[in-house]
Amino acid sequence: MLAIVKDKKGPGYVFKEVEIPKIKDDEVLIRVKAVGICGTDVPILKGIREVPIPLIPGHEFAGDIVEVGSKVKGFKVGDRVTPAIVIGCGHCYYCRNGMETLCDNIIETGIHVDGAFAEYVKVPEKVVHKLPENMTYEQGASIDPIASAYHPVKKASIGSEDIVVVFGPGPIGLYATQIARAEGAKKIITVGIKGDEERLKLAKKLGADETIISDENLLANINKLTDGRMADVVIEATGHPSVFEMALSSVRKHGTVIMIGIFHAPATANIAQIVRREIQIKGSICYSWTDYKECIDLVESGKVKIEPMISHTFDLKDMDKALEVIDQRKAIKIILHP
């Protein structure tokens, strides 16, 4: 089969023929029909994030089962499916308590083991979900990032009187905006930077009541839009160290800050305000099996829309073109077709 392979440390990758994976008794082999490029994939391909070498990245995908292991009971050849990224051990404290994303022995498809930037990929049965008949492969390939936004929004326990500020109009931030709307937030304010104008227009179409370009007047603007209260919930979905201080300053006393963005550098902030203003800070990574299933339901019901999010589609062999579009900040979500 053809695959994108990270074959050495540092920048670069190759597009080449490799063997089709051989499945174990508890695994299924999937013919990939659609796979998204995640913000995690880019630093892997550029050599910024270390991974086992060689590795086929890619974890946001959907496709058809073409082979099942002898112990697989819940799926059959021909099923249309989308798998979750997290493969928990099932035995540690966290797995046994429904927190498999924190598994002590975690394995993630496309990060620790070969993923879906290929024509075929194998995964354990336990992470696979069936696609509803009316759901497209592109929608199925979008469940992973939706679930990555859904898990943290759930942690916020948003109520009907809550004002939510979302930092970052990237895919996760835009999905968080949609989910906060589905959860019944009173007002949603999405914040971007210069160059995010088109993304912020999309945020309004997807559920934001207000959008702001971050500048020296950011806090004054949030203060005005919240009638002086500031946000009940702040969702940080950028991963930029400078935003942490902004997030703390944007939330009200005893408000909640949810951290989704992956920081690749230390952040500095006035920690005293966390104590003096009793700010609640919660981290979030990935999602649970239940989160994933519930996000399939959100898409099927139309409460979360993925079509406006897909800005570009490419063949798998055109990864270079896809990364160029990402570097130029022209893309929102890219879907590849092997």
XYZ file of C-alpha atoms in Angstrom:
338
model
C 0.000 0.000 0.000
C 1.000 3.661 -0.328
C 1.655 5.633 2.847
C 3.187 8.787 4.267
C 6.134 7.607 6.380
C 8.162 9.570 8.899
C 11.383 7.700 8.210
C 14.003 9.773 10.013
C 14.406 12.354 12.757
C 14.242 16.001 11.815
C 12.161 17.597 9.056
C 10.714 15.549 6.230
C 8.870 12.366 5.333
C 8.483 10.068 2.332
C 5.506 8.860 0.311
C 6.199 5.246 -0.554
C 4.923 1.689 -0.778
C 4.893 -0.329 2.442
C 3.344 -3.644 3.458
C -0.342 -3.761 4.343
C -0.595 -4.257 8.135
C -1.186 -7.762 9.434
C -3.883 -7.818 12.085
C -3.968 -9.643 15.437
C -6.941 -11.648 16.725
C -8.535 -8.616 18.411
C -7.911 -6.125 15.592
C -9.619 -4.977 12.414
C -8.066 -3.792 9.149
C -9.630 -0.624 7.736
C -9.475 0.735 4.211
C -9.040 4.462 4.840
C -11.568 6.609 2.968
C -10.901 9.985 4.587
C -8.267 11.248 7.025
C -7.858 14.714 8.512
C -4.624 16.568 9.217
C -4.427 17.398 12.923
C -2.328 20.070 14.585
C -0.446 17.161 16.155
C 0.505 15.717 12.762
C 2.297 18.830 11.526
C 5.053 18.920 14.209
C 5.540 15.169 13.699
C 6.094 15.617 9.960
C 8.339 18.625 10.576
C 10.438 16.739 13.127
C 9.498 18.991 16.045
C 7.736 16.227 17.982
C 9.700 13.020 18.505
C 7.966 9.781 17.576
C 9.100 6.195 16.971
C 10.910 5.881 13.646
C 9.644 4.756 11.181
C 6.038 5.842 11.734
C 2.935 6.412 9.618
C 1.139 9.374 11.270
C -2.558 10.207 11.019
C -5.366 9.541 13.487
C -8.492 11.457 12.358
C -10.036 8.959 9.967
C -12.918 6.841 8.770
C -13.202 3.950 6.375
C -14.427 0.426 5.659
C -13.477 -2.745 7.523
C -11.876 -5.182 5.090
C -10.657 -7.839 7.547
C -11.473 -8.855 11.124
C -9.490 -10.869 13.649
C -10.746 -14.196 14.957
C -11.748 -12.719 18.349
C -13.614 -9.720 16.918
C -17.330 -10.028 17.684
C -18.846 -6.567 17.225
C -17.819 -5.794 13.651
C -17.771 -7.451 10.254
C -16.207 -6.894 6.855
C -17.976 -4.038 5.105
C -18.828 -2.020 8.222
C -18.248 1.726 7.880
C -16.341 2.881 10.948
C -14.314 5.568 12.688
C -11.836 4.657 15.454
C -10.751 6.707 18.463
C -7.053 7.523 18.845
C -6.533 6.318 22.429
C -5.706 2.658 22.995
C -5.792 2.216 26.769
C -4.299 -0.800 28.508
C -7.567 -1.501 30.330
C -5.795 -2.491 33.546
C -4.324 0.641 35.156
C -6.138 2.827 37.704
C -7.169 5.378 35.072
C -8.543 2.884 32.549
C -10.532 1.135 35.265
C -12.070 4.461 36.285
C -13.127 5.621 32.830
C -10.134 7.880 32.240
C -8.401 5.907 29.505
C -6.987 9.097 28.017
C -4.716 9.230 31.096
C -3.719 5.557 30.826
C -0.319 4.822 32.354
C 0.512 2.680 29.313
C -1.252 4.719 26.647
C -0.802 3.966 22.958
C -2.104 6.438 20.383
C -2.713 5.573 16.758
C -0.508 7.657 14.473
C 1.725 8.770 17.330
C 3.022 5.611 19.004
C 1.945 3.094 16.356
C 1.239 3.390 12.622
C -1.744 5.504 11.702
C -3.998 6.453 8.818
C -1.901 8.471 6.362
C -2.078 5.293 4.315
C -4.438 3.160 2.280
C -4.946 0.710 5.174
C -4.583 0.868 8.954
C -5.134 -1.650 11.741
C -6.645 -0.859 15.151
C -8.034 -2.865 18.095
C -11.748 -3.589 18.005
C -12.237 -1.813 21.353
C -11.588 1.663 19.879
C -13.833 1.304 16.814
C -17.235 2.974 16.377
C -19.748 2.312 13.612
C -20.795 5.202 11.400
C -24.534 5.847 11.073
C -25.829 5.089 7.583
C -26.404 8.761 6.785
C -22.936 9.906 7.927
C -20.195 10.608 5.377
C -16.600 9.451 5.693
C -15.562 13.101 6.008
C -17.887 13.488 8.967
C -16.515 10.277 10.452
C -12.961 11.555 10.070
C -13.975 14.677 12.007
C -15.242 12.921 15.147
C -11.766 12.847 16.727
C -11.250 16.647 16.778
C -14.883 17.195 17.760
C -14.438 14.840 20.714
C -11.218 16.639 21.652
C -13.316 19.802 21.989
C -16.318 18.082 23.569
C -14.359 16.521 26.445
C -13.139 19.887 27.816
C -16.429 21.703 27.237
C -18.144 19.009 29.308
C -15.653 19.692 32.121
C -16.880 23.300 32.217
C -20.495 22.287 33.015
C -21.813 25.241 31.030
C -25.176 26.593 32.168
C -27.822 28.719 30.474
C -26.559 31.917 32.141
C -22.883 31.365 31.351
C -20.769 33.593 29.137
C -18.033 31.625 27.373
C -14.871 33.050 25.819
C -13.017 30.793 23.362
C -9.410 31.701 22.561
C -8.433 30.367 19.135
C -10.597 29.989 15.997
C -8.753 26.896 14.792
C -10.601 23.582 14.335
C -10.721 22.751 18.057
C -11.770 26.282 19.013
C -14.464 26.347 16.334
C -15.775 22.967 17.449
C -15.701 24.179 21.074
C -17.753 27.183 19.968
C -20.343 24.902 18.386
C -20.459 22.587 21.391
C -20.763 25.469 23.872
C -23.745 26.624 21.816
C -25.227 23.123 21.889
C -24.705 23.075 25.674
C -26.845 26.205 25.965
C -24.354 28.980 26.773
C -25.934 32.421 27.140
C -23.226 34.177 25.117
C -20.127 32.965 23.281
C -17.202 35.226 22.386
C -14.523 33.796 20.093
C -11.097 35.475 20.111
C -8.528 35.392 17.317
C -5.499 37.336 16.162
C -4.847 39.491 13.122
C -5.137 37.230 10.098
C -8.004 35.226 11.642
C -10.728 37.429 10.172
C -12.204 34.721 7.926
C -12.100 32.156 10.707
C -13.900 34.576 13.020
C -16.588 35.117 10.386
C -17.033 31.348 10.349
C -17.171 31.311 14.168
C -20.188 33.630 14.000
C -21.911 31.352 11.508
C -21.252 28.369 13.786
C -22.584 29.880 17.014
C -20.420 32.715 18.347
C -22.391 35.794 19.380
C -19.350 38.056 19.238
C -15.801 37.850 17.887
C -12.722 39.839 18.868
C -9.294 40.401 17.357
C -6.845 40.224 20.265
C -4.984 43.511 20.818
C -4.195 45.922 23.639
C -7.950 46.505 24.113
C -8.806 42.812 24.500
C -9.710 42.845 28.192
C -11.625 46.110 27.852
C -13.621 44.598 24.991
C -14.407 41.441 26.958
C -15.353 43.592 29.959
C -17.767 45.556 27.771
C -19.305 42.494 26.128
C -19.866 40.847 29.526
C -21.279 43.973 31.225
C -18.275 44.124 33.505
C -18.563 40.548 34.771
C -15.941 38.929 32.521
C -16.336 35.329 31.350
C -17.809 32.534 33.416
C -15.834 30.032 31.338
C -12.691 30.581 29.267
C -11.553 27.896 26.829
C -7.892 28.141 25.783
C -7.527 26.408 22.410
C -4.383 28.016 20.973
C -1.431 26.464 22.804
C 0.389 29.825 22.653
C 2.155 30.636 25.959
C 1.143 34.310 25.837
C -2.547 33.395 25.908
C -2.429 31.815 29.378
C -2.185 35.204 31.090
C -4.969 36.540 28.852
C -7.174 33.595 29.771
C -6.681 34.174 33.510
C -7.425 37.867 33.136
C -10.548 37.246 31.035
C -12.381 35.035 33.520
C -14.515 36.282 36.418
C -13.857 35.579 40.090
C -14.440 31.883 40.773
C -14.703 31.336 37.031
C -13.297 28.369 35.129
C -10.418 28.221 32.658
C -10.225 25.081 30.518
C -6.857 24.373 28.900
C -7.025 22.452 25.602
C -4.128 23.828 23.572
C -0.871 21.876 23.611
C 1.903 24.187 24.815
C 5.349 23.563 23.327
C 7.022 26.215 25.484
C 6.664 27.344 29.127
C 4.015 29.978 29.883
C 4.355 32.792 32.402
C 1.453 34.346 34.287
C 0.518 36.132 37.484
C -0.315 33.030 39.507
C -1.417 35.111 42.504
C -4.687 35.929 40.783
C -5.555 32.235 40.669
C -5.498 32.259 44.463
C -6.953 35.703 45.124
C -9.767 35.336 42.579
C -10.340 31.595 43.189
C -9.978 30.740 39.514
C -10.610 27.109 38.657
C -8.162 25.713 36.078
C -8.824 22.395 34.377
C -6.696 20.596 31.829
C -8.077 18.378 29.085
C -6.473 15.893 26.712
C -8.237 13.762 24.104
C -11.523 12.144 25.138
C -13.193 9.006 26.470
C -14.935 6.216 24.549
C -18.276 7.683 25.674
C -17.301 11.185 24.531
C -16.531 9.800 21.077
C -19.900 8.042 20.826
C -21.748 11.150 21.983
C -19.961 13.246 19.347
C -21.138 10.883 16.614
C -24.643 11.607 17.899
C -23.989 15.383 17.878
C -22.952 15.288 14.231
C -25.790 12.963 13.220
C -28.314 15.299 14.878
C -26.870 18.356 13.119
C -25.931 20.123 16.363
C -22.284 20.139 15.255
C -21.524 20.835 11.609
C -18.311 19.766 9.902
C -18.915 20.790 6.288
C -18.180 24.507 6.860
C -14.971 23.490 8.640
C -13.456 21.591 5.712
C -11.606 24.234 3.728
C -9.519 21.936 1.511
C -9.348 18.341 0.292
C -6.298 16.666 -1.255
C -5.178 13.242 -2.356
C -2.831 11.629 0.152
C 0.052 11.926 -2.306
C -0.359 15.708 -2.247
C 0.678 16.097 1.392
C 3.290 18.686 0.368
C 0.551 20.914 -1.056
C -1.582 20.428 2.040
C 1.240 21.442 4.392
C 1.973 24.480 2.234
C -1.627 25.635 2.646
C -1.349 25.100 6.402
C 1.910 27.077 6.596
C 0.232 29.919 4.720
C -2.612 29.872 7.286
C -5.151 29.414 4.508
C -6.604 26.178 5.869
C -9.115 25.475 8.592
C -9.451 21.709 8.273
C -7.886 19.605 5.518
C -9.184 16.163 4.606
C -6.995 13.736 2.640
C -8.223 10.881 0.474
C -5.801 7.921 0.076
